[in-house]
Amino acid sequence: MEVAAAMHQQADWASADTPVSEVAKIMQKNDIGAIPVGKDDKLIGMVTDRDIALRVVAEGRDPAKTTAEEIMTKGIVYCRTTETVEDTIHLMDQKKIRRLPVIDDDKRLVGMLSLGDISHAVGRELSGELLHAVADHHP
C-alpha cells in the first residue's frame, strides 16, 4: 500500500516566524500533536506538543514572543506519497518517530502519516512492531 492511501491529507504547517501561541491554537483546533515548519518554501523542522512543553513552558518562555523556528526539532524527516507504508514503517522505526510529513513529487506538503494512520492501514503485527519500536525508552 502506498503512503498516499494511508495518510491524513491537507496537513497544516506553520511558517518559521509563527508565534508558538498560534502553533498551539492550530494543534488545539485540529486535535493534532505536531506541526511541520516551513521557511522559504521548504520544510525546515517540526514543532510537537512535547517541544512546546519542554522548550517553552518548562523554560518559562513567553509563547506569544517565541517563534516556531526557535523551538522546533530540526532536521525534518519526511516520506513521499509514492513510498510504501512498509518502507515508511522501517524509516519511523530507525528514526524513532511517530509522525511524518508527506510530500508529493513537486516536494509540496500534502499530508501527514501517523502511527494511528498506519494502524488503520496495515495488519496488527506490523503496526504493533512499529509501536513497540518507537515507544521504547530512550537510553
mmCIF file of C-alpha atoms in Angstrom, residues 3-139:
data_model
loop_
_atom_site.group_PDB
_atom_site.id
_atom_site.type_symbol
_atom_site.label_atom_id
_atom_site.label_comp_id
_atom_site.label_asym_id
_atom_site.label_seq_id
_atom_site.Cartn_x
_atom_site.Cartn_y
_atom_site.Cartn_z
ATOM 1 C CA VAL A 3 1.542 6.220 1.767
ATOM 2 C CA ALA A 4 -0.975 8.342 -0.204
ATOM 3 C CA ALA A 5 -3.705 5.837 0.666
ATOM 4 C CA ALA A 6 -2.963 5.834 4.404
ATOM 5 C CA MET A 7 -2.048 9.452 5.226
ATOM 6 C CA HIS A 8 -4.138 12.334 6.538
ATOM 7 C CA GLN A 9 -4.493 14.752 3.637
ATOM 8 C CA GLN A 10 -4.022 18.523 3.658
ATOM 9 C CA ALA A 11 -1.748 18.887 6.660
ATOM 10 C CA ASP A 12 -1.411 22.289 8.289
ATOM 11 C CA TRP A 13 2.014 23.857 8.611
ATOM 12 C CA ALA A 14 3.431 26.954 10.279
ATOM 13 C CA SER A 15 5.928 29.464 8.986
ATOM 14 C CA ALA A 16 9.184 29.797 10.911
ATOM 15 C CA ASP A 17 8.139 33.138 12.412
ATOM 16 C CA THR A 18 4.739 31.940 13.672
ATOM 17 C CA PRO A 19 4.404 32.528 17.437
ATOM 18 C CA VAL A 20 4.215 29.329 19.470
ATOM 19 C CA SER A 21 0.883 30.502 20.903
ATOM 20 C CA GLU A 22 -0.551 30.362 17.353
ATOM 21 C CA VAL A 23 1.019 26.943 16.713
ATOM 22 C CA ALA A 24 -0.683 25.646 19.875
ATOM 23 C CA LYS A 25 -4.032 27.040 18.701
ATOM 24 C CA ILE A 26 -3.664 25.206 15.374
ATOM 25 C CA MET A 27 -2.904 21.996 17.289
ATOM 26 C CA GLN A 28 -5.936 22.515 19.520
ATOM 27 C CA LYS A 29 -8.281 23.348 16.639
ATOM 28 C CA ASN A 30 -7.229 20.298 14.619
ATOM 29 C CA ASP A 31 -6.658 17.919 17.554
ATOM 30 C CA ILE A 32 -3.089 17.180 16.446
ATOM 31 C CA GLY A 33 0.265 16.994 18.229
ATOM 32 C CA ALA A 34 2.727 18.110 15.557
ATOM 33 C CA ILE A 35 3.028 20.891 13.001
ATOM 34 C CA PRO A 36 5.635 20.993 10.218
ATOM 35 C CA VAL A 37 7.520 24.305 9.974
ATOM 36 C CA GLY A 38 8.354 25.940 6.654
ATOM 37 C CA LYS A 39 10.646 28.748 5.548
ATOM 38 C CA ASP A 40 11.408 29.971 2.035
ATOM 39 C CA ASP A 41 9.068 27.313 0.613
ATOM 40 C CA LYS A 42 10.923 24.427 2.312
ATOM 41 C CA LEU A 43 10.196 22.254 5.323
ATOM 42 C CA ILE A 44 12.809 23.029 7.963
ATOM 43 C CA GLY A 45 11.522 21.354 11.105
ATOM 44 C CA MET A 46 8.641 20.154 13.211
ATOM 45 C CA VAL A 47 7.023 21.548 16.356
ATOM 46 C CA THR A 48 5.438 18.934 18.592
ATOM 47 C CA ASP A 49 3.364 19.330 21.710
ATOM 48 C CA ARG A 50 6.413 17.976 23.559
ATOM 49 C CA ASP A 51 8.596 20.759 22.096
ATOM 50 C CA ILE A 52 6.135 23.326 23.447
ATOM 51 C CA ALA A 53 6.055 21.702 26.882
ATOM 52 C CA LEU A 54 9.834 21.336 27.244
ATOM 53 C CA ARG A 55 11.202 24.328 25.319
ATOM 54 C CA VAL A 56 8.583 26.940 26.180
ATOM 55 C CA VAL A 57 6.563 26.061 29.278
ATOM 56 C CA ALA A 58 9.344 24.337 31.252
ATOM 57 C CA GLU A 59 11.786 27.141 30.417
ATOM 58 C CA GLY A 60 9.308 29.893 31.317
ATOM 59 C CA ARG A 61 9.359 31.444 27.831
ATOM 60 C CA ASP A 62 6.542 33.619 26.520
ATOM 61 C CA PRO A 63 4.662 31.640 23.834
ATOM 62 C CA ALA A 64 3.466 34.857 22.189
ATOM 63 C CA LYS A 65 7.064 36.045 21.709
ATOM 64 C CA THR A 66 8.731 32.703 20.961
ATOM 65 C CA THR A 67 8.653 31.560 17.333
ATOM 66 C CA ALA A 68 8.182 28.093 15.878
ATOM 67 C CA GLU A 69 11.728 28.167 14.493
ATOM 68 C CA GLU A 70 13.199 28.810 17.960
ATOM 69 C CA ILE A 71 11.726 25.645 19.467
ATOM 70 C CA MET A 72 11.245 23.282 16.531
ATOM 71 C CA THR A 73 13.017 19.992 16.151
ATOM 72 C CA LYS A 74 15.386 20.475 13.237
ATOM 73 C CA GLY A 75 16.376 18.006 10.561
ATOM 74 C CA ILE A 76 12.901 17.086 9.444
ATOM 75 C CA VAL A 77 12.327 13.507 8.345
ATOM 76 C CA TYR A 78 9.615 13.025 5.729
ATOM 77 C CA CYS A 79 8.262 10.494 3.278
ATOM 78 C CA ARG A 80 6.764 10.652 -0.204
ATOM 79 C CA THR A 81 3.249 9.785 -1.313
ATOM 80 C CA THR A 82 4.580 7.031 -3.583
ATOM 81 C CA GLU A 83 6.573 5.170 -0.922
ATOM 82 C CA THR A 84 5.086 2.039 0.564
ATOM 83 C CA VAL A 85 3.699 2.088 4.074
ATOM 84 C CA GLU A 86 6.073 -0.795 4.880
ATOM 85 C CA ASP A 87 9.113 1.280 3.853
ATOM 86 C CA THR A 88 7.812 4.180 5.905
ATOM 87 C CA ILE A 89 7.394 1.907 8.922
ATOM 88 C CA HIS A 90 11.075 0.998 8.680
ATOM 89 C CA LEU A 91 12.015 4.693 8.463
ATOM 90 C CA MET A 92 9.900 5.553 11.513
ATOM 91 C CA ASP A 93 11.441 2.613 13.362
ATOM 92 C CA GLN A 94 15.018 3.685 12.508
ATOM 93 C CA LYS A 95 14.428 7.327 13.452
ATOM 94 C CA LYS A 96 12.172 6.528 16.444
ATOM 95 C CA ILE A 97 9.484 8.953 15.296
ATOM 96 C CA ARG A 98 5.695 8.780 15.417
ATOM 97 C CA ARG A 99 4.636 11.233 12.701
ATOM 98 C CA LEU A 100 5.951 12.027 9.230
ATOM 99 C CA PRO A 101 5.141 14.881 6.882
ATOM 100 C CA VAL A 102 4.269 13.548 3.433
ATOM 101 C CA ILE A 103 5.432 15.341 0.280
ATOM 102 C CA ASP A 104 4.459 14.827 -3.339
ATOM 103 C CA ASP A 105 6.612 14.699 -6.475
ATOM 104 C CA ASP A 106 6.705 18.516 -6.529
ATOM 105 C CA LYS A 107 8.107 18.469 -2.969
ATOM 106 C CA ARG A 108 4.913 20.020 -1.589
ATOM 107 C CA LEU A 109 3.479 19.080 1.784
ATOM 108 C CA VAL A 110 0.306 17.121 1.067
ATOM 109 C CA GLY A 111 -0.350 15.237 4.293
ATOM 110 C CA MET A 112 0.857 13.648 7.494
ATOM 111 C CA LEU A 113 1.344 9.987 8.326
ATOM 112 C CA SER A 114 0.997 8.966 11.966
ATOM 113 C CA LEU A 115 1.083 5.761 13.964
ATOM 114 C CA GLY A 116 -2.709 5.877 14.032
ATOM 115 C CA ASP A 117 -2.893 6.114 10.247
ATOM 116 C CA ILE A 118 -0.574 3.139 9.934
ATOM 117 C CA SER A 119 -2.517 1.058 12.439
ATOM 118 C CA HIS A 120 -5.644 1.512 10.317
ATOM 119 C CA ALA A 121 -3.835 0.726 7.069
ATOM 120 C CA VAL A 122 -1.796 -2.383 7.873
ATOM 121 C CA GLY A 123 -2.112 -5.509 9.958
ATOM 122 C CA ARG A 124 -1.762 -5.657 13.716
ATOM 123 C CA GLU A 125 1.589 -7.411 13.642
ATOM 124 C CA LEU A 126 3.302 -4.731 11.555
ATOM 125 C CA SER A 127 1.746 -1.775 13.371
ATOM 126 C CA GLY A 128 2.452 -3.455 16.718
ATOM 127 C CA GLU A 129 6.140 -3.804 15.849
ATOM 128 C CA LEU A 130 6.339 -0.116 14.963
ATOM 129 C CA LEU A 131 4.536 0.975 18.118
ATOM 130 C CA HIS A 132 6.876 -1.120 20.240
ATOM 131 C CA ALA A 133 9.944 0.287 18.454
ATOM 132 C CA VAL A 134 9.076 3.979 18.759
ATOM 133 C CA ALA A 135 7.700 3.644 22.274
ATOM 134 C CA ASP A 136 10.914 2.182 23.719
ATOM 135 C CA HIS A 137 12.522 4.253 26.447
ATOM 136 C CA HIS A 138 15.489 6.340 25.461
ATOM 137 C CA PRO A 139 18.857 5.076 26.731
#
